[in-house]
XYZ file of C-alpha atoms in Angstrom:
346
model
C 218.859 167.880 85.776
C 216.580 165.849 87.976
C 218.156 164.941 91.230
C 215.985 163.515 93.991
C 216.262 164.099 97.495
C 215.464 161.452 100.142
C 215.003 162.040 104.105
C 214.027 165.744 102.707
C 212.896 166.822 106.319
C 215.405 165.285 108.766
C 218.437 167.825 109.520
C 220.730 167.400 107.302
C 217.835 167.194 104.593
C 216.412 170.201 105.450
C 219.573 171.961 104.898
C 220.611 170.215 101.769
C 217.209 171.706 100.252
C 217.868 174.939 101.327
C 221.540 175.055 99.282
C 220.221 173.141 96.086
C 217.105 175.537 95.486
C 219.644 178.640 95.349
C 222.677 176.968 93.783
C 221.503 173.706 91.684
C 221.518 174.784 87.463
C 218.408 177.020 86.251
C 216.206 173.828 85.115
C 217.137 171.429 87.857
C 214.224 169.427 89.181
C 214.598 168.764 92.576
C 212.436 166.203 93.984
C 211.747 165.506 98.093
C 210.777 162.603 99.460
C 210.270 161.313 103.419
C 208.357 159.587 105.558
C 206.482 162.777 107.367
C 204.740 165.675 105.708
C 206.766 169.104 105.297
C 206.509 172.562 104.235
C 206.843 172.445 100.582
C 206.526 169.916 97.783
C 207.161 166.979 99.010
C 206.577 163.147 98.530
C 205.269 160.698 100.923
C 207.182 157.950 100.676
C 207.661 154.717 103.657
C 210.777 153.623 102.182
C 211.346 149.719 102.206
C 208.136 149.398 103.122
C 205.835 151.453 100.835
C 205.633 150.924 97.393
C 207.177 153.411 95.210
C 204.923 156.406 94.136
C 204.280 157.053 90.569
C 206.465 160.760 91.001
C 209.210 158.958 92.241
C 209.821 157.229 89.202
C 213.256 157.768 86.902
C 214.839 158.177 85.156
C 217.769 160.359 88.268
C 220.952 161.682 87.018
C 221.509 162.594 90.714
C 220.051 160.452 93.829
C 221.140 162.046 97.560
C 220.345 159.418 100.170
C 220.597 161.268 103.319
C 216.928 159.353 104.516
C 218.793 157.090 108.028
C 217.681 156.962 111.591
C 220.695 158.224 113.647
C 219.526 156.277 117.154
C 222.063 154.633 119.094
C 219.662 152.531 120.434
C 218.398 150.268 117.697
C 218.790 146.680 118.060
C 219.985 144.662 114.971
C 216.780 144.541 113.182
C 215.272 147.944 113.756
C 218.675 149.200 112.039
C 218.053 146.866 109.850
C 214.765 148.131 108.724
C 215.447 151.636 109.287
C 218.875 152.280 107.199
C 219.127 148.615 105.386
C 216.150 148.120 102.859
C 215.326 151.766 102.393
C 218.384 152.389 101.086
C 218.122 148.699 99.093
C 214.861 150.704 97.784
C 216.199 153.103 96.698
C 218.713 151.980 94.872
C 215.875 150.231 92.814
C 215.158 153.638 91.599
C 218.321 154.139 90.020
C 219.801 153.745 86.778
C 223.633 153.080 85.734
C 224.258 156.921 84.950
C 222.670 157.649 87.944
C 224.733 159.321 90.505
C 224.153 157.740 93.705
C 225.402 160.447 97.030
C 224.881 158.364 100.067
C 225.106 160.088 102.942
C 227.287 157.804 105.824
C 228.854 158.857 109.198
C 232.680 159.151 109.810
C 232.533 156.445 112.566
C 232.366 153.755 110.329
C 235.790 154.370 110.025
C 238.445 155.263 112.977
C 239.428 153.611 115.799
C 236.721 152.095 118.431
C 237.820 151.338 121.848
C 237.671 147.875 123.230
C 235.209 149.170 125.801
C 233.072 150.920 123.282
C 231.963 147.733 121.903
C 228.987 146.428 121.963
C 229.549 142.538 121.929
C 229.192 140.048 118.133
C 225.683 141.439 117.471
C 227.066 144.296 115.656
C 230.255 142.685 114.052
C 232.848 145.702 115.932
C 230.659 148.741 115.823
C 229.549 150.402 118.564
C 226.047 149.920 118.006
C 223.090 149.095 115.349
C 223.550 152.783 113.598
C 227.244 152.365 113.220
C 226.639 148.670 111.944
C 224.067 149.323 109.602
C 225.680 152.277 108.423
C 228.566 150.099 107.409
C 226.213 147.845 105.656
C 224.949 150.226 103.170
C 227.885 151.972 102.368
C 228.895 148.197 101.176
C 225.807 147.744 99.270
C 225.668 151.030 97.589
C 229.307 150.661 96.481
C 229.363 147.060 95.386
C 225.829 146.762 93.706
C 224.794 150.346 92.425
C 226.518 150.140 88.743
C 226.719 153.577 88.224
C 228.734 156.572 90.756
C 228.910 156.551 93.997
C 230.055 159.083 96.693
C 229.855 158.681 100.437
C 229.484 161.264 102.913
C 230.836 160.734 106.087
C 230.326 163.736 108.261
C 231.173 163.229 112.515
C 228.405 164.211 115.037
C 227.214 167.269 113.498
C 226.470 170.292 115.329
C 225.006 173.282 114.168
C 225.889 176.356 111.101
C 228.980 177.433 111.974
C 227.835 180.916 112.359
C 225.083 180.980 113.769
C 224.700 177.877 115.420
C 221.660 177.107 114.120
C 219.742 173.897 113.212
C 216.553 172.262 113.001
C 216.297 169.926 115.936
C 218.197 169.250 118.695
C 219.572 165.664 119.511
C 222.415 163.235 119.697
C 225.345 165.429 121.215
C 222.582 167.691 122.351
C 221.952 166.110 125.153
C 224.663 166.809 126.834
C 223.937 170.490 126.925
C 220.391 169.997 129.277
C 222.484 167.273 131.500
C 225.090 169.794 132.764
C 223.047 172.383 133.208
C 220.095 170.274 135.446
C 223.167 169.093 137.363
C 222.058 165.184 135.668
C 226.126 165.169 133.967
C 227.427 165.044 137.586
C 230.757 163.556 135.850
C 231.700 163.281 133.002
C 232.889 159.920 131.877
C 236.561 159.701 129.605
C 239.565 160.400 128.683
C 239.890 163.849 129.028
C 242.283 164.329 126.213
C 240.639 162.246 123.791
C 239.511 163.393 120.535
C 235.751 164.202 119.775
C 235.513 165.139 116.445
C 232.489 167.395 115.235
C 231.538 169.448 112.173
C 228.629 172.061 111.448
C 225.555 171.297 109.517
C 226.522 173.850 107.077
C 229.455 172.268 105.884
C 228.473 169.109 105.978
C 225.594 170.134 103.477
C 228.190 171.656 101.128
C 230.063 168.631 101.029
C 226.867 167.250 99.976
C 225.969 169.499 97.403
C 229.419 170.026 95.673
C 229.075 166.268 95.341
C 225.330 166.228 93.738
C 226.221 169.095 91.206
C 229.191 168.303 90.530
C 230.781 166.266 87.990
C 230.477 161.898 89.244
C 233.683 160.135 89.885
C 234.943 157.100 87.555
C 234.854 155.089 91.133
C 233.572 155.638 94.539
C 234.368 158.334 95.847
C 234.380 159.071 99.923
C 234.340 162.466 101.690
C 235.275 162.355 105.553
C 234.491 166.240 106.650
C 236.202 166.014 110.571
C 238.996 168.373 112.644
C 242.212 165.520 112.092
C 244.725 167.118 114.897
C 242.741 170.072 115.542
C 240.355 168.436 116.563
C 238.374 168.699 119.935
C 239.373 167.014 123.053
C 237.358 166.032 125.577
C 238.013 168.764 128.058
C 237.793 171.277 125.291
C 234.549 170.283 124.323
C 232.763 169.938 128.172
C 234.715 172.882 128.626
C 233.772 175.723 126.222
C 229.760 174.121 126.562
C 229.953 174.925 130.288
C 231.328 178.463 129.359
C 229.523 179.734 126.639
C 225.792 178.065 129.322
C 227.451 180.459 131.583
C 227.988 183.695 129.580
C 223.656 183.476 128.384
C 223.394 182.440 132.573
C 225.299 185.408 132.950
C 223.886 187.666 130.792
C 220.159 186.532 131.945
C 221.228 186.259 136.365
C 221.316 182.572 136.577
C 224.052 181.528 138.894
C 226.903 179.919 136.575
C 227.227 175.819 136.401
C 230.411 174.164 137.083
C 232.510 172.092 134.847
C 231.766 168.482 136.387
C 234.844 166.180 137.333
C 235.390 163.378 134.627
C 235.854 159.968 135.410
C 238.090 157.621 133.374
C 235.297 155.217 131.282
C 237.492 152.597 132.935
C 237.125 153.426 136.364
C 233.521 154.808 135.834
C 232.244 151.029 134.678
C 234.125 148.513 137.444
C 233.906 151.131 140.274
C 231.674 153.441 140.135
C 228.855 152.811 137.684
C 227.505 149.409 139.922
C 227.787 151.738 142.911
C 225.377 154.865 141.211
C 223.010 152.622 140.406
C 221.868 151.560 143.248
C 220.970 154.918 144.604
C 220.279 157.154 141.220
C 216.440 157.382 140.382
C 214.897 156.586 137.351
C 215.531 160.158 135.879
C 218.598 159.834 137.067
C 219.539 156.184 135.939
C 218.610 157.101 132.149
C 220.406 159.648 132.053
C 223.313 158.074 132.854
C 222.814 155.503 130.009
C 221.984 158.504 127.463
C 225.702 159.923 128.533
C 226.800 156.545 128.089
C 226.657 156.313 124.888
C 227.645 159.613 123.517
C 230.680 159.575 125.495
C 232.450 157.108 123.249
C 231.941 159.653 120.625
C 233.811 162.262 122.728
C 237.262 159.996 123.636
C 238.704 158.718 120.862
C 242.167 157.465 121.129
C 243.273 159.004 117.107
C 240.879 161.441 115.129
C 239.385 160.540 111.673
C 241.225 161.908 108.640
C 239.513 164.281 107.193
C 239.056 164.652 102.802
C 237.472 168.149 104.092
C 238.650 169.682 107.010
C 236.519 171.432 109.590
C 238.590 174.620 111.198
C 237.972 175.925 114.374
C 235.835 173.017 115.887
C 235.316 175.081 119.331
C 234.107 177.925 117.329
C 231.642 175.685 116.217
C 230.715 174.528 119.601
C 230.312 177.259 121.300
C 227.987 178.447 118.346
C 225.740 175.674 119.007
C 225.528 176.037 122.231
C 224.793 179.977 121.817
C 221.827 178.668 119.393
C 220.440 176.033 121.995
C 220.606 177.956 125.033
C 218.427 180.878 123.028
C 216.003 178.120 122.029
C 215.804 176.607 125.118
C 215.719 179.589 127.734
C 213.841 177.520 130.537
C 216.071 174.224 130.167
C 219.485 176.642 129.755
C 218.891 178.754 133.098
C 217.201 175.988 135.054
C 218.836 175.635 138.832
C 221.787 172.473 138.533
C 219.806 169.962 140.952
C 223.161 167.486 141.918
C 222.626 164.594 142.384
C 220.922 162.961 145.447
C 220.575 159.765 147.340
C 217.133 158.581 146.439
C 214.628 158.787 149.308
C 216.409 161.530 150.340
C 214.024 163.827 150.104
C 215.844 166.231 147.055
C 216.303 163.376 144.580
C 216.298 164.361 140.787
């Protein structure tokens, strides 16, 4: 059995590598590719921009495509170059008998709030990342001649047992913002749904698809908690309580849970006033958290095919791992928002 894994050095690809190495049948030929070097055998390939290395010539029984740029700030052109062009290059390696396991995102589905949309550039999606992943799903399900499985995770946190994850990105921007005081308020609906999944369960879904029987028709696996998903108030409350457990154990003053402001009130009233006085650092924090807020105030949860149980446990484990890994950030003294020029601005 020959398996090609793209994005092998990414958060998901690293976890999938570990699982395939221990669970794949004896004699499986696992070939890993990525844009940058990493420990162990790896074929470097700038997908969509460079020629295919000879080591990646087919045939392949399975191609697991985890490579992607998940940045929410991608323009349409950047998103196409980062996600769509690489997928097309990967599909050129797939024969009619190749099972393509394509890692997408749960956010190509579900309900998007009108205030989350960023204009016609992204055709009804929140950002270039979502738009490009939707295009990729259409390409792989309509143009690949063989079997396809789509894996749709929501926001990915650390492993359930210990919170372990290879890099902190995406939702992890919230934790230092809460500790530092840059997240002076939380913007969104406190009862809005915030879907998360532990990294190990995402990897389990990918590996199960790769090693299991190929589907007769395109199959979609959605990881989510559904009706049991965290609400925004729960996500923030668990995050602050867990950070405070760590801070108390180290003699640091606990942080306060920031107040919640509705998206409409924030965008119409508070933000225009605040932008007149925020420092550049505060402005950047506001912009980063604004991209995060639409993912934590969904009016409806996803409908999972692979349910995530007890997402609060996952969030707490992830916060603890972050705090252990970033003690200077986790134990820092908060700096409340102040006016620029007042002497103590962030």
